[in-house]
Coordinates of C-alpha atoms in Angstrom, one line a residue:
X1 CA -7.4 42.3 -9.8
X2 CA -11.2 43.1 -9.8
X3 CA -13.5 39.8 -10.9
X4 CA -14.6 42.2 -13.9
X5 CA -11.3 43.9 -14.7
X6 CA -9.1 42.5 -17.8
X7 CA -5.8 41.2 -17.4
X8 CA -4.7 44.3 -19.5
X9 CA -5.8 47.2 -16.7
X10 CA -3.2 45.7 -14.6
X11 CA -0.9 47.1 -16.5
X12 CA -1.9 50.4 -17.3
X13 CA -0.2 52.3 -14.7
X14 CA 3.2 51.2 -15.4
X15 CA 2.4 51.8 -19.4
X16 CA 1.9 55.4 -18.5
X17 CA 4.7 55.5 -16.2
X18 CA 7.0 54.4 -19.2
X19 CA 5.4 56.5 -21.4
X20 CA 5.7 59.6 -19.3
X21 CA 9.3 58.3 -19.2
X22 CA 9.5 58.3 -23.0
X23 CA 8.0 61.4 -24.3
X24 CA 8.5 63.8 -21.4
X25 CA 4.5 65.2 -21.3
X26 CA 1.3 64.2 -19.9
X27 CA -0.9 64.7 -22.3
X28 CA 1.6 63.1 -25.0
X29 CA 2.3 60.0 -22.5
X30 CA -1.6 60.0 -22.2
X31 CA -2.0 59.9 -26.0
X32 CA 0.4 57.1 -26.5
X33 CA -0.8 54.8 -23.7
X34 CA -4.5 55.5 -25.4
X35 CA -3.1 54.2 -28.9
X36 CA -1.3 51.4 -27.1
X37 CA -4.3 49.6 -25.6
X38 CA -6.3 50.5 -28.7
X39 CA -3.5 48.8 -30.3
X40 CA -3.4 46.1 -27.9
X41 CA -7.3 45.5 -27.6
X42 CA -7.4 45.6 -31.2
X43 CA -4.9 42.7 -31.9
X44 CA -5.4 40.7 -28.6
X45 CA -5.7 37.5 -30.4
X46 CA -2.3 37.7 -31.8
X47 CA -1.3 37.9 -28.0
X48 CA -0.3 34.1 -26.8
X49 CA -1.8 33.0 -23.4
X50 CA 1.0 32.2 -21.3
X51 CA 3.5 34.7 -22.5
X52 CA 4.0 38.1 -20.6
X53 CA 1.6 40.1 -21.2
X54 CA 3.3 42.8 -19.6
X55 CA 6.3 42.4 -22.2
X56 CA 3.7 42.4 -25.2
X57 CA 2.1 45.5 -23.8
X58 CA 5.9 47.1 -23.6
X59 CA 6.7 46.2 -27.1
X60 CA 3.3 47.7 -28.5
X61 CA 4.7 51.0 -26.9
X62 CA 7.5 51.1 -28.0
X63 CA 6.8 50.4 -31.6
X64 CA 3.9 52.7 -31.2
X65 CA 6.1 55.1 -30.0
X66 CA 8.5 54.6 -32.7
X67 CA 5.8 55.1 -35.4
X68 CA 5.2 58.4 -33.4
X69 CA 9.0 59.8 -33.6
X70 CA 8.6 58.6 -37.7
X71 CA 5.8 60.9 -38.3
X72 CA 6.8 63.9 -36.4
X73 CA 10.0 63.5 -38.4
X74 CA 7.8 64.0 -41.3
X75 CA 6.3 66.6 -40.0
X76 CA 8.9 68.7 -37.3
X77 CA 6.2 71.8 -36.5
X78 CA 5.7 69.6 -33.5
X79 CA 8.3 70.2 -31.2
X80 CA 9.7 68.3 -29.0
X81 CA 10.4 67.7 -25.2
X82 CA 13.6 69.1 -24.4
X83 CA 13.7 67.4 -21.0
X84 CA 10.8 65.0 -19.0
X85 CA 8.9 66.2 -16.9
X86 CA 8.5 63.9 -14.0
X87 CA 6.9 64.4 -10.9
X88 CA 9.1 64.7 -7.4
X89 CA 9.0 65.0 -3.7
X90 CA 8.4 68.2 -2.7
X91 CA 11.8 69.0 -1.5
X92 CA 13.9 71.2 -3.6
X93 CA 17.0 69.0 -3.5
X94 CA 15.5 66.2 -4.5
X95 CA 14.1 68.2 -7.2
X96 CA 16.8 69.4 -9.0
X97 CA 18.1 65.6 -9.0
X98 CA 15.5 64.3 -10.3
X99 CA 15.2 67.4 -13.1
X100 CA 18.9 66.8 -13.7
X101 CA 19.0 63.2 -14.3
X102 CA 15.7 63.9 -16.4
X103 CA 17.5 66.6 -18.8
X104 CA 20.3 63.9 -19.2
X105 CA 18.2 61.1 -19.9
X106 CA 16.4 63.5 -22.8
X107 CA 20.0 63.8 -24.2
X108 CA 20.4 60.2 -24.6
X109 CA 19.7 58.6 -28.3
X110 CA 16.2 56.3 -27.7
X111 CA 17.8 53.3 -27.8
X112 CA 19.8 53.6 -25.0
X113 CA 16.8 55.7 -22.7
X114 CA 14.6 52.7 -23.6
X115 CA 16.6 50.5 -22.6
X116 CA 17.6 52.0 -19.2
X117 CA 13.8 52.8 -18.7
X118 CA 12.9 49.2 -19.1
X119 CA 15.4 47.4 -17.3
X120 CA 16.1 50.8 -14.4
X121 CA 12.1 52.0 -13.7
X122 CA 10.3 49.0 -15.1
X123 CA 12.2 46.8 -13.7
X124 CA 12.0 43.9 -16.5
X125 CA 14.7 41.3 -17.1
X126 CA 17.4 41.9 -19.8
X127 CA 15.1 38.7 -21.7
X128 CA 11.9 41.1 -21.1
X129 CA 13.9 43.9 -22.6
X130 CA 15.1 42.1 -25.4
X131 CA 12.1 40.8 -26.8
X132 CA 10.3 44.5 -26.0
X133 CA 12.7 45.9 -28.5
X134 CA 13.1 43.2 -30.8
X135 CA 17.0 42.6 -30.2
X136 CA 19.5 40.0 -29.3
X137 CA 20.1 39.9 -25.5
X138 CA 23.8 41.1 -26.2
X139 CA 22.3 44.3 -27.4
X140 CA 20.2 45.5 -24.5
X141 CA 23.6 44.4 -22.1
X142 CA 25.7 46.6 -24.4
X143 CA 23.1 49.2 -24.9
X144 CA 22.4 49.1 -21.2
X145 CA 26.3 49.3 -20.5
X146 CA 26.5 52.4 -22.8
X147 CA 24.0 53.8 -22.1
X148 CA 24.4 53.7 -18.2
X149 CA 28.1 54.9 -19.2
X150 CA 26.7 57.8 -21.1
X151 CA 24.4 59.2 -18.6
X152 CA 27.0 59.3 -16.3
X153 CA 29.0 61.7 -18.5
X154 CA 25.9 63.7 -18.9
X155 CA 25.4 63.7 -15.1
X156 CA 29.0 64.6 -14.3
X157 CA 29.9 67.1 -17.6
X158 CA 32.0 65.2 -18.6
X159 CA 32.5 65.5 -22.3
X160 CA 30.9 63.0 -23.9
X161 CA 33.3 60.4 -26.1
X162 CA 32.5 59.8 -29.6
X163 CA 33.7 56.2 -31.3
X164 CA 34.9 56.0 -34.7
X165 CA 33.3 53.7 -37.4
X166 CA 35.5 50.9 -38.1
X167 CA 35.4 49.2 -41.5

C-alpha cells in the first residue's frame, strides 16, 4: 500500500472481481463497485477499526447489490444477464469451461452463487461469509453444500432435484 492510498483502495480489485462475478457485465460490475465505495466512503465512521474491512466492504456489495435486483424487479425493461461474462485464457478449451461453469453459476438462485463466490473466488472464511450476508454460520455451510451440489447438476445435466416444503 502507497503512503497516500486508503485502506479501502486495497480492496478495490477484488470488489470488482466479485462484482463482475455477480452481475455478469462490466459496465454493471463497474456501476455497482462505484455505489459501493460511495456507500462505503460515505458511512466510514460506522466501520469499526479493527474489524475486516474487507468483510464490511463485501457486505456493502452485496446489500447494494440486493437493492439493485429490488429495483429492476420494479422495473423489468432492464434485462438481465443470462450468463457472466468473465474473462479466460486464450485457449478455446479452457474457454468453453470457463463459459460453461459461468452459464451454470447464472442458473443458480443468488443465495447460493453468493455464497460460492465468497467462499470459492474470494476466498473468505465461512465466519467472513456469514457476517457478509448477515446469516448464521450453519447457513452459508448448507448454502455452500447446496449450492456446490447444485452446480454440479447444472455442470453434468443432470436434472436438477426439487425438495418439497414440509409443514
Amino acid at each position: 500500500m502507497r503512503d497516500n492510498e486508503h485502506p479501502i483502495e486495497a480492496h478495490i480489485p477484488r470488489l470488482r472481481r466479485y462484482a463482475r462475478a455477480l452481475t455478469g457485465e462490466a459496465a454493471r460490475a463497474d456501476d455497482l463497485v462505484q455505489d459501493t465505495l460511495e456507500r462505503a466512503w460515505s458511512k466510514l465512521s460506522l466501520w469499526r477499526r479493527g474489524s475486516d474491512l474487507r468483510a464490511w466492504l463485501f457486505s456493502i456489495m452485496h446489500n447494494v447489490y440486493l437493492n439493485q435486483l429490488d429495483a429492476h424487479a420494479r422495473r423489468p425493461e432492464e434485462a438481465l444477464p443470462e450468463a457472466f461474462d468473465i474473462p479466460v485464457a486464450p485457449a478455446q478449451e479452457h474457454a468453453l469451461e470457463i463459459r460453461d461453469l459461468s452459464t451454470a453459476l447464472a442458473q443458480l438462485p443468488l443465495e447460493y452463487r453468493a455464497v460460492l463466490l465468497l467462499v470459492g473466488l474470494e476466498e473468505l472464511r465461512y465466519e467472513e461469509v456469514a457476517k457478509v450476508l448477515g446469516v448464521p454460520l450453519g447457513t452459508v455451510m448448507s448454502r455452500l453444500a447446496r449450492g456446490r451440489e447444485r452446480l454440479r447438476q447444472v455442470l453434468s445435466g443432470t436434472p436438477q432435484t426439487t425438495l418439497r416444503r414440509v409443514k
